Short mmCIF file of C-alpha atoms and ligand atoms in Angstrom, two decimals:
data_model
loop_
_atom_site.label_atom_id
_atom_site.label_comp_id
_atom_site.label_asym_id
_atom_site.label_seq_id
_atom_site.Cartn_x
_atom_site.Cartn_y
_atom_site.Cartn_z
CA MET A 212 -12.00 4.20 -51.78
CA THR A 213 -15.35 5.76 -50.95
CA GLN A 214 -14.11 6.46 -47.44
CA ALA A 215 -11.02 8.21 -48.75
CA VAL A 216 -13.24 10.39 -50.90
CA GLN A 217 -15.37 11.27 -47.90
CA THR A 218 -12.52 12.03 -45.51
CA ALA A 219 -10.31 13.99 -47.93
CA PRO A 220 -12.51 15.29 -50.70
CA SER A 221 -10.35 18.14 -51.94
CA GLY A 222 -7.11 16.14 -51.92
CA THR A 223 -8.67 13.26 -53.80
CA GLU A 224 -10.16 15.62 -56.35
CA ARG A 225 -6.82 17.28 -57.05
CA VAL A 226 -5.08 13.93 -57.48
CA THR A 227 -7.73 12.94 -59.98
CA GLN A 228 -7.50 16.16 -61.98
CA TRP A 229 -3.73 16.15 -62.36
CA LEU A 230 -3.51 12.46 -63.02
CA ILE A 231 -6.15 12.93 -65.71
CA VAL A 232 -3.95 15.56 -67.37
CA VAL A 233 -1.06 13.06 -67.30
CA LEU A 234 -3.36 10.38 -68.73
CA ALA A 235 -4.58 12.74 -71.46
CA VAL A 236 -0.98 13.37 -72.58
CA VAL A 237 -0.37 9.64 -72.74
CA ILE A 238 -3.63 8.97 -74.60
CA PHE A 239 -3.05 11.61 -77.29
CA ALA A 240 0.54 10.48 -77.84
CA GLY A 241 -0.53 6.83 -78.17
CA GLY A 242 -3.53 7.69 -80.34
CA LEU A 243 -1.34 9.53 -82.82
CA PHE A 244 1.07 6.57 -82.94
CA GLY A 245 -1.86 4.22 -83.69
CA TYR A 246 -3.59 6.48 -86.21
CA ASP A 247 -0.39 6.67 -88.12
CA GLN A 248 0.05 2.86 -88.09
CA GLY A 249 -3.44 2.31 -89.48
CA VAL A 250 -4.04 5.20 -91.90
CA ILE A 251 -1.51 4.59 -94.67
CA SER A 252 -3.18 1.42 -95.99
CA GLY A 253 -6.26 3.48 -96.85
CA ALA A 254 -4.37 6.51 -98.20
CA LEU A 255 -2.01 4.72 -100.60
CA ALA A 256 -4.42 4.16 -103.49
CA GLY A 257 -5.27 7.88 -103.80
CA ILE A 258 -1.63 8.99 -103.45
CA LYS A 259 -0.55 6.50 -106.08
CA SER A 260 -3.02 7.73 -108.66
CA GLU A 261 -2.51 11.47 -108.01
CA PHE A 262 1.29 11.38 -108.31
CA SER A 263 1.49 8.25 -110.54
CA LEU A 264 4.10 6.73 -108.25
CA SER A 265 6.29 3.75 -109.06
CA THR A 266 6.18 0.75 -106.70
CA PHE A 267 9.51 1.89 -105.29
CA MET A 268 8.10 5.34 -104.41
CA VAL A 269 4.96 3.78 -102.90
CA GLN A 270 7.26 1.88 -100.55
CA VAL A 271 9.21 5.05 -99.73
CA VAL A 272 5.97 6.92 -98.91
CA THR A 273 4.93 4.02 -96.68
CA SER A 274 8.19 3.28 -94.94
CA TRP A 275 9.65 6.73 -94.27
CA VAL A 276 7.37 7.07 -91.25
CA THR A 277 9.11 4.04 -89.75
CA LEU A 278 12.47 5.53 -90.63
CA GLY A 279 11.49 8.84 -88.99
CA ALA A 280 10.22 6.96 -85.94
CA LEU A 281 13.50 5.12 -85.63
CA VAL A 282 15.46 8.40 -85.68
CA GLY A 283 12.90 10.10 -83.40
CA SER A 284 13.06 7.34 -80.81
CA LEU A 285 16.87 7.48 -80.76
CA VAL A 286 17.03 11.24 -80.10
CA ALA A 287 14.02 11.16 -77.74
CA GLY A 288 15.96 9.72 -74.80
CA GLN A 289 18.54 12.48 -75.10
CA LEU A 290 15.86 15.15 -75.53
CA GLY A 291 13.89 13.79 -72.56
CA ASP A 292 16.96 13.98 -70.35
CA TRP A 293 18.06 17.44 -71.58
CA LEU A 294 14.79 19.32 -71.95
CA GLY A 295 12.63 17.37 -69.54
CA ARG A 296 9.76 15.01 -70.31
CA LYS A 297 7.19 17.80 -70.64
CA GLN A 298 9.09 19.94 -73.17
CA THR A 299 9.86 16.83 -75.20
CA LEU A 300 6.14 16.06 -75.44
CA LEU A 301 5.43 19.67 -76.46
CA PHE A 302 8.04 19.28 -79.18
CA ALA A 303 6.44 16.01 -80.36
CA GLY A 304 2.97 17.63 -80.53
CA GLY A 305 4.38 20.48 -82.66
CA LEU A 306 6.15 18.03 -84.99
CA PHE A 307 2.97 15.98 -85.44
CA ALA A 308 1.00 19.04 -86.50
CA LEU A 309 3.77 20.27 -88.82
CA GLY A 310 4.22 16.90 -90.52
CA ALA A 311 0.46 16.39 -90.93
CA VAL A 312 0.01 19.83 -92.55
CA ALA A 313 2.99 19.20 -94.87
CA GLN A 314 1.38 15.94 -96.04
CA TRP A 315 -2.05 17.52 -96.43
CA ALA A 316 -0.66 20.35 -98.60
CA ALA A 317 2.08 18.36 -100.39
CA PRO A 318 2.47 19.69 -103.96
CA SER A 319 4.96 16.93 -104.88
CA PRO A 320 5.99 13.43 -103.76
CA GLY A 321 9.19 14.93 -102.26
CA VAL A 322 7.25 17.15 -99.85
CA LEU A 323 4.92 14.27 -99.04
CA VAL A 324 7.86 12.03 -98.14
CA ALA A 325 9.40 14.83 -96.02
CA GLY A 326 6.06 15.20 -94.21
CA ARG A 327 5.95 11.43 -93.64
CA PHE A 328 9.44 11.55 -92.13
CA VAL A 329 8.55 14.47 -89.82
CA VAL A 330 5.39 12.71 -88.58
CA GLY A 331 7.46 9.56 -88.10
CA ALA A 332 9.99 11.50 -86.00
CA ALA A 333 7.09 12.78 -83.88
CA VAL A 334 5.80 9.22 -83.46
CA GLY A 335 9.25 8.08 -82.35
CA VAL A 336 9.75 10.95 -79.89
CA ALA A 337 6.24 10.54 -78.41
CA ALA A 338 6.54 6.74 -78.25
CA VAL A 339 9.54 7.16 -75.94
CA ALA A 340 8.53 10.25 -74.00
CA ALA A 341 4.86 9.50 -73.21
CA PRO A 342 5.17 6.11 -71.48
CA LEU A 343 8.32 7.28 -69.69
CA TYR A 344 6.39 10.30 -68.44
CA ALA A 345 3.51 8.05 -67.32
CA ALA A 346 5.89 5.67 -65.53
CA GLU A 347 7.52 8.55 -63.64
CA LEU A 348 4.31 10.29 -62.60
CA ALA A 349 1.90 7.44 -61.85
CA PRO A 350 1.72 6.07 -58.31
CA ALA A 351 3.30 2.53 -58.17
CA ARG A 352 -0.04 0.79 -57.69
CA LEU A 353 -1.45 2.37 -60.87
CA ARG A 354 1.66 2.37 -63.03
CA GLY A 355 0.74 -0.69 -65.10
CA ARG A 356 -2.68 0.77 -65.82
CA PHE A 357 -1.25 4.12 -66.87
CA ILE A 358 1.19 2.60 -69.30
CA SER A 359 -1.43 0.20 -70.67
CA SER A 360 -3.61 3.22 -71.32
CA TYR A 361 -0.90 4.24 -73.76
CA GLN A 362 -1.39 0.91 -75.52
CA LEU A 363 -5.17 1.35 -75.40
CA ALA A 364 -4.73 4.71 -77.11
CA ILE A 365 -2.58 3.09 -79.83
CA THR A 366 -5.34 0.58 -80.52
CA ILE A 367 -8.02 3.30 -80.57
CA GLY A 368 -5.83 5.25 -83.02
CA ILE A 369 -5.57 2.20 -85.33
CA PHE A 370 -9.32 1.61 -85.05
CA LEU A 371 -10.12 5.26 -85.87
CA ALA A 372 -7.75 5.15 -88.83
CA TYR A 373 -9.52 2.02 -90.17
CA LEU A 374 -12.87 3.82 -89.76
CA VAL A 375 -11.60 6.99 -91.48
CA ASN A 376 -10.09 4.85 -94.28
CA GLY A 377 -13.44 3.13 -94.75
CA SER A 378 -15.39 6.37 -94.99
CA LEU A 379 -12.96 8.39 -97.17
CA SER A 380 -11.51 5.74 -99.46
CA ALA A 381 -14.45 5.85 -101.90
CA GLU A 382 -13.54 9.46 -102.78
CA GLY A 383 -9.79 8.69 -102.44
CA ASN A 384 -9.40 11.71 -100.15
CA TRP A 385 -5.91 10.82 -98.93
CA ARG A 386 -5.05 14.46 -98.02
CA LEU A 387 -7.79 14.54 -95.42
CA MET A 388 -6.85 11.10 -94.05
CA LEU A 389 -3.22 12.16 -93.46
CA GLY A 390 -3.88 15.83 -92.63
CA ALA A 391 -6.48 15.00 -89.96
CA ALA A 392 -3.62 14.02 -87.62
CA ALA A 393 -2.82 17.76 -87.24
CA PHE A 394 -5.75 18.19 -84.83
CA PRO A 395 -4.70 15.61 -82.23
CA GLY A 396 -1.12 16.93 -82.70
CA ILE A 397 -2.21 20.42 -81.67
CA ALA A 398 -4.27 18.92 -78.83
CA LEU A 399 -1.19 17.04 -77.56
CA PHE A 400 0.78 20.30 -77.64
CA LEU A 401 -1.89 22.16 -75.64
CA ILE A 402 -2.35 19.42 -73.03
CA ALA A 403 1.40 19.03 -72.56
CA LEU A 404 1.53 22.79 -71.96
CA ALA A 405 -0.78 22.38 -68.97
CA ALA A 406 0.83 19.16 -67.69
CA PRO A 407 3.28 19.00 -64.76
CA GLU A 408 6.96 18.13 -65.25
CA SER A 409 8.16 14.71 -64.02
CA PRO A 410 9.40 14.98 -60.40
CA ARG A 411 12.05 12.31 -61.07
CA TRP A 412 13.49 14.40 -63.90
CA LEU A 413 13.43 17.53 -61.71
CA MET A 414 15.36 15.63 -59.03
CA LEU A 415 17.83 14.51 -61.68
CA LYS A 416 18.37 18.23 -62.39
CA HIS A 417 18.77 19.02 -58.66
CA ARG A 418 15.47 20.95 -58.53
CA ARG A 419 14.07 19.45 -55.34
CA ALA A 420 11.76 22.37 -54.54
CA ASP A 421 10.12 22.14 -57.97
CA ALA A 422 9.84 18.36 -57.64
CA ALA A 423 8.18 18.76 -54.22
CA ALA A 424 5.72 21.30 -55.65
CA VAL A 425 4.72 18.88 -58.42
CA LEU A 426 4.28 15.98 -56.02
CA HIS A 427 2.18 18.12 -53.65
CA LYS A 428 -0.03 18.98 -56.58
CA VAL A 429 -0.31 15.54 -58.17
CA GLN A 430 -0.52 13.34 -55.06
CA PRO A 431 -1.36 15.68 -52.16
CA GLY A 432 -2.01 12.86 -49.67
CA ILE A 433 1.46 11.27 -49.84
CA ASP A 434 4.64 11.73 -47.80
CA VAL A 435 6.36 14.02 -50.30
CA ASP A 436 9.65 14.23 -48.40
CA GLY A 437 9.83 10.48 -47.96
CA GLN A 438 9.20 9.91 -51.65
CA LEU A 439 11.77 12.50 -52.74
CA ASN A 440 14.34 11.02 -50.35
CA ALA A 441 13.81 7.62 -51.96
CA VAL A 442 14.28 9.12 -55.43
CA ASP A 443 17.32 11.03 -54.17
CA ALA A 444 18.88 7.90 -52.68
CA ALA A 445 18.36 6.06 -55.95
CA LEU A 446 19.85 8.96 -57.93
CA LEU A 447 22.77 9.39 -55.52
CA LYS A 448 23.74 5.80 -55.99
CA GLU A 449 23.83 6.51 -59.68
CA LYS A 450 25.41 9.98 -59.39
CA GLU A 451 24.85 11.80 -62.66
CA GLU A 452 23.24 11.05 -65.97
CA ALA A 453 25.06 8.36 -67.86
CA PRO A 454 26.75 8.82 -71.24
CA TRP A 455 25.13 6.89 -74.12
CA SER A 456 27.74 4.14 -74.00
CA GLU A 457 26.88 3.31 -70.40
CA ILE A 458 23.62 1.70 -71.38
CA PHE A 459 25.78 -1.18 -72.68
CA ALA A 460 27.79 -1.53 -69.45
CA ARG A 461 27.79 -4.95 -67.77
CA GLN A 462 26.00 -3.43 -64.76
CA TRP A 463 22.82 -2.82 -66.77
CA ARG A 464 23.06 -5.90 -68.95
CA LYS A 465 20.09 -7.71 -67.37
CA PRO A 466 17.49 -4.94 -67.75
CA LEU A 467 18.83 -4.15 -71.24
CA VAL A 468 18.48 -7.77 -72.40
CA VAL A 469 14.93 -7.94 -70.97
CA ALA A 470 13.90 -4.68 -72.67
CA LEU A 471 15.44 -5.53 -76.06
CA GLY A 472 14.16 -9.10 -75.97
CA LEU A 473 10.61 -7.95 -75.30
CA ALA A 474 10.86 -5.23 -77.99
CA ILE A 475 11.94 -7.83 -80.57
CA PHE A 476 9.51 -10.62 -79.61
CA GLN A 477 6.60 -8.16 -79.68
CA GLN A 478 7.26 -7.67 -83.40
CA ILE A 479 8.63 -10.98 -84.71
CA THR A 480 5.53 -12.82 -83.49
CA GLY A 481 3.69 -11.10 -86.34
CA ILE A 482 1.38 -8.37 -84.99
CA ASN A 483 2.07 -5.81 -87.72
CA ALA A 484 1.93 -8.38 -90.52
CA ILE A 485 -1.71 -8.72 -89.42
CA ILE A 486 -2.35 -4.98 -88.79
CA TYR A 487 -0.95 -3.88 -92.18
CA TYR A 488 -1.99 -6.80 -94.37
CA ALA A 489 -5.31 -7.82 -92.78
CA ASN A 490 -7.18 -6.75 -95.91
CA GLN A 491 -5.06 -8.99 -98.10
CA ILE A 492 -5.32 -11.92 -95.68
CA PHE A 493 -9.11 -11.55 -95.62
CA ALA A 494 -9.17 -11.37 -99.41
CA SER A 495 -7.52 -14.82 -99.56
CA ALA A 496 -10.02 -15.97 -96.93
CA GLY A 497 -12.83 -15.34 -99.40
CA PHE A 498 -14.05 -11.84 -98.47
CA ALA A 499 -14.60 -10.79 -102.05
CA THR A 500 -15.71 -7.14 -101.90
CA GLU A 501 -13.68 -4.15 -100.66
CA GLU A 502 -16.58 -3.32 -98.37
CA ALA A 503 -16.65 -6.78 -96.75
CA ARG A 504 -12.89 -6.65 -96.21
CA ALA A 505 -13.01 -3.15 -94.72
CA THR A 506 -15.77 -4.20 -92.32
CA VAL A 507 -14.05 -7.36 -91.12
CA THR A 508 -10.68 -5.55 -90.77
CA THR A 509 -12.22 -2.67 -88.83
CA TRP A 510 -14.16 -4.83 -86.40
CA ALA A 511 -12.39 -8.22 -86.20
CA ILE A 512 -8.94 -6.60 -85.98
CA GLY A 513 -9.40 -2.94 -84.98
CA GLY A 514 -12.39 -3.31 -82.63
CA VAL A 515 -11.24 -6.53 -80.96
CA ASN A 516 -7.79 -4.98 -80.39
CA VAL A 517 -9.36 -2.10 -78.43
CA ALA A 518 -11.69 -4.34 -76.41
CA ALA A 519 -9.01 -6.84 -75.38
CA THR A 520 -6.61 -4.06 -74.34
CA LEU A 521 -9.26 -3.01 -71.83
CA ILE A 522 -8.92 -6.48 -70.25
CA ALA A 523 -5.19 -5.90 -69.82
CA ILE A 524 -5.78 -2.57 -68.13
CA ALA A 525 -8.10 -4.25 -65.64
CA PHE A 526 -5.66 -7.04 -64.79
CA ILE A 527 -2.09 -5.88 -65.32
CA ASP A 528 -1.48 -4.58 -61.80
CA ARG A 529 -3.26 -7.54 -60.15
CA MET A 530 -2.23 -10.56 -62.23
CA GLY A 531 1.22 -9.27 -63.02
CA ARG A 532 3.28 -8.97 -66.14
CA ARG A 533 4.63 -12.53 -66.41
CA LEU A 534 1.31 -14.34 -66.25
CA LEU A 535 -0.22 -12.10 -68.93
CA LEU A 536 2.83 -12.50 -71.19
CA LEU A 537 2.95 -16.29 -70.83
CA ALA A 538 -0.80 -16.76 -71.31
CA GLY A 539 -0.88 -14.36 -74.28
CA LEU A 540 2.01 -16.08 -76.07
CA ILE A 541 0.18 -19.43 -75.84
CA GLY A 542 -2.99 -17.90 -77.36
CA MET A 543 -0.95 -16.20 -80.11
CA GLY A 544 1.06 -19.33 -80.94
CA VAL A 545 -1.97 -21.64 -81.12
CA SER A 546 -4.03 -19.23 -83.24
CA LEU A 547 -1.14 -18.61 -85.66
CA ALA A 548 -0.73 -22.36 -86.06
CA ALA A 549 -4.46 -22.58 -86.87
CA VAL A 550 -4.07 -19.84 -89.52
CA GLY A 551 -1.04 -21.71 -90.91
CA VAL A 552 -3.05 -24.92 -91.25
CA ALA A 553 -6.13 -23.09 -92.59
CA PHE A 554 -4.03 -21.41 -95.28
CA ARG A 555 -3.16 -24.78 -96.78
CA TYR A 556 -6.85 -25.21 -97.55
CA ILE A 557 -7.42 -21.56 -98.54
CA GLY A 558 -4.55 -21.95 -100.99
CA ALA A 559 -6.16 -25.07 -102.43
CA ASP A 560 -9.61 -23.58 -103.04
CA ALA A 561 -8.79 -19.93 -103.66
CA GLY A 562 -10.83 -20.14 -106.86
CA ALA A 563 -13.97 -20.64 -104.79
CA ALA A 564 -13.28 -17.43 -102.85
CA SER A 565 -15.62 -15.28 -104.92
CA SER A 566 -18.61 -17.25 -103.66
CA GLY A 567 -17.94 -16.02 -100.09
CA PRO A 568 -15.77 -17.05 -97.15
CA THR A 569 -14.75 -20.73 -97.23
CA THR A 570 -14.68 -22.90 -94.08
CA ALA A 571 -10.94 -22.41 -93.92
CA GLY A 572 -11.55 -18.67 -94.38
CA ILE A 573 -13.88 -18.60 -91.40
CA VAL A 574 -11.32 -20.54 -89.34
CA THR A 575 -8.80 -17.82 -90.30
CA VAL A 576 -11.08 -15.01 -89.11
CA VAL A 577 -11.78 -16.77 -85.80
CA ALA A 578 -8.08 -17.57 -85.32
CA LEU A 579 -7.07 -13.97 -86.06
CA VAL A 580 -9.62 -12.71 -83.53
CA VAL A 581 -8.03 -15.06 -80.95
CA PHE A 582 -4.56 -13.85 -82.01
CA ILE A 583 -5.42 -10.15 -81.70
CA THR A 584 -7.15 -10.76 -78.35
CA SER A 585 -4.13 -12.66 -77.01
CA PHE A 586 -1.69 -9.98 -78.21
CA ALA A 587 -3.83 -7.15 -76.88
CA PHE A 588 -4.00 -8.44 -73.31
CA SER A 589 -0.33 -9.46 -73.23
CA LEU A 590 2.56 -8.44 -75.49
CA GLY A 591 0.87 -5.20 -76.61
CA PRO A 592 0.61 -3.39 -73.28
CA VAL A 593 2.94 -5.47 -71.08
CA VAL A 594 6.01 -4.98 -73.27
CA TRP A 595 5.71 -1.18 -73.10
CA THR A 596 5.01 -1.34 -69.37
CA VAL A 597 8.07 -3.45 -68.56
CA ILE A 598 10.39 -1.50 -70.88
CA ASN A 599 9.45 1.67 -69.04
CA GLU A 600 9.86 0.38 -65.52
CA ILE A 601 12.94 -1.83 -65.44
CA PHE A 602 15.77 0.66 -66.03
CA PRO A 603 17.37 2.65 -63.22
CA ALA A 604 16.80 6.43 -63.56
CA ARG A 605 20.42 7.00 -64.55
CA VAL A 606 20.00 5.16 -67.84
CA ARG A 607 16.20 5.03 -68.13
CA GLY A 608 15.81 7.67 -70.85
CA ARG A 609 18.42 6.03 -73.03
CA GLY A 610 17.38 2.46 -72.30
CA VAL A 611 13.77 3.18 -73.22
CA ALA A 612 14.86 5.01 -76.36
CA LEU A 613 17.08 2.15 -77.49
CA ALA A 614 14.39 -0.47 -76.85
CA THR A 615 11.83 1.63 -78.74
CA ALA A 616 14.19 2.03 -81.69
CA VAL A 617 14.82 -1.73 -81.75
CA ASN A 618 11.03 -2.25 -81.66
CA TRP A 619 10.61 0.06 -84.69
CA GLY A 620 13.50 -1.62 -86.48
CA SER A 621 11.90 -5.04 -85.95
CA ALA A 622 8.50 -3.69 -87.06
CA TYR A 623 10.12 -2.33 -90.21
CA LEU A 624 11.78 -5.66 -91.02
CA VAL A 625 8.58 -7.67 -90.50
CA SER A 626 6.39 -5.34 -92.57
CA GLN A 627 9.06 -5.07 -95.26
CA PHE A 628 9.64 -8.81 -95.63
CA PHE A 629 6.25 -10.34 -94.84
CA LEU A 630 5.05 -10.24 -98.45
CA SER A 631 8.39 -11.49 -99.82
CA LEU A 632 8.35 -14.30 -97.26
CA VAL A 633 4.83 -15.26 -98.33
CA ASP A 634 6.07 -15.31 -101.95
CA ALA A 635 9.12 -17.39 -101.07
CA ILE A 636 7.76 -20.02 -98.66
CA GLY A 637 3.96 -19.52 -98.80
CA SER A 638 1.45 -18.11 -96.29
CA SER A 639 1.11 -21.34 -94.38
CA LEU A 640 4.80 -21.70 -93.52
CA THR A 641 5.09 -17.96 -92.83
CA PHE A 642 2.41 -18.17 -90.12
CA LEU A 643 4.01 -21.34 -88.74
CA LEU A 644 7.28 -19.41 -88.50
CA PHE A 645 5.50 -16.82 -86.34
CA THR A 646 4.23 -19.72 -84.19
CA PHE A 647 7.81 -20.88 -83.78
CA PHE A 648 8.83 -17.39 -82.58
CA CYS A 649 5.94 -17.47 -80.06
CA ALA A 650 7.31 -20.75 -78.65
CA VAL A 651 10.86 -19.38 -78.41
CA GLY A 652 9.45 -16.18 -76.86
CA TRP A 653 7.52 -18.20 -74.25
CA ILE A 654 10.62 -20.06 -73.11
CA TRP A 655 12.65 -16.86 -73.02
CA VAL A 656 10.02 -14.90 -71.04
CA TYR A 657 9.69 -17.82 -68.60
CA ARG A 658 13.43 -17.79 -67.93
CA ALA A 659 14.43 -14.14 -68.26
CA VAL A 660 11.60 -11.73 -67.43
CA PRO A 661 11.13 -10.95 -63.72
CA GLU A 662 7.80 -9.95 -62.12
CA THR A 663 7.61 -6.22 -61.47
CA LYS A 664 3.97 -5.67 -60.51
CA GLN A 665 3.33 -3.29 -57.60
CA LYS A 666 7.02 -2.60 -57.03
CA SER A 667 8.21 1.00 -56.92
CA LEU A 668 10.76 1.99 -59.57
CA GLU A 669 13.39 2.13 -56.81
CA GLU A 670 12.57 -1.42 -55.67
CA ILE A 671 12.80 -2.70 -59.22
CA GLN A 672 16.22 -1.13 -59.47
CA LEU A 673 17.37 -3.09 -56.42
CA MET A 674 16.35 -6.35 -58.14
CA TRP A 675 19.27 -5.98 -60.55
CA GLY A 676 21.75 -5.91 -57.72
CA THR A 677 22.91 -2.42 -58.65
CA ALA A 678 23.58 -1.65 -54.99
CA GLU A 679 26.87 -3.60 -55.07
C1 BGC B 1449 3.02 -2.28 -81.07
C2 BGC B 1449 2.66 -1.83 -82.47
C3 BGC B 1449 1.37 -2.50 -82.88
C4 BGC B 1449 0.28 -2.22 -81.87
C5 BGC B 1449 -0.98 -2.95 -82.20
C6 BGC B 1449 1.90 -1.93 -80.16
O1 BGC B 1449 2.22 -2.32 -78.85
O2 BGC B 1449 4.20 -1.64 -80.64
O3 BGC B 1449 3.71 -2.16 -83.33
O4 BGC B 1449 0.96 -2.03 -84.14
O5 BGC B 1449 0.71 -2.58 -80.58
O6 BGC B 1449 -1.99 -2.71 -81.27
#
């Protein structure tokens, strides 16, 4: 590395600068996604009292972001293929800012809900476009790290939202909590304006000269012609962009099943039940004051999530996707089982909770730290990485969009039914159900998910036997 810097200083510098712009796009898009996941729990109390909302309307205000994200992620693939990855990210940045301002200024619940939907659409569009953009611009040896940086940004966004919630909730300043997202939205817009277009998309649009110019700029040391020929060969085999229906063709069945399976298992193993309801879980674990709960949620969930994602970034391109997934699912399953067992005791001595965390409560905190750590070095970043690298270019935009929408749909179902499930079968059995899904997920990953570390996107494509 040092030698390369010494022998080709200017080239290395230019690579670094442009790749940093690409990284910045990815980080702002992910950060906005995360902020939005985390902020609503802190904003709800203030919104509820200002507009005197019914429980039904509280749920609408909460869930319309997910609905918007679902719609956004479905149109994002199409937009990314029509307009290009860069313009799509510009569009997402604009939508973020617009939605955030609408929420900040909302004179009525109707405008607030519309603003929530617009921000959700931006989340959905960015959640598809940013990792896809990273996958197409990062050199193969760094691709895993680039896409896990997207996940790192999500976790930083959640962490920042928890911090903002903690500092503004005393005054109930929900407008500032929600409106603050306008600033990173504008920043995303400005950075995307300076960012290069994806060379793979330019090749898809028969703009080889433009693609060559981008590659010269972003990776000046590489054999640009060789790389473009490889992209061209891959595209030629696939001829033109596929219609939507083609994503379901038998030819692409294997990558589609892998992407959808990962999208679903990432959610049904319980991550967002913990992210959204951590406060409530910690309340049952004996953290009696709002302050104590906010602190433990911010650090034990938000902070640990960021730190463990850093581990994934360090190892994903060396240890590979499969090993991280399999190891993470074991950690998640075991810790959820511990929470399930602990909740039997918490349930039994809930009355003692006011005197401070019980032993079972402390077991719950430790187990949730293990759970978040295991998720953050495995299913969190690896799922997004694999989804973005396994589809052939011809159907990549649509495949990624569909998998992202299925991920949002699963997230919606889990967060919508978690509390009802707890009411129906109890916390203990609910957590044991998540353990069961971890076990099923482990077996499925072991059998169905191939290793893709350090392979170029074109090599991955050949793994599916699409050459026949
Ligand atoms: C998931 C989100 C989750 C986040 C937590 C992401 O990979 O898609 O649903 O809230 O990780 O860090």
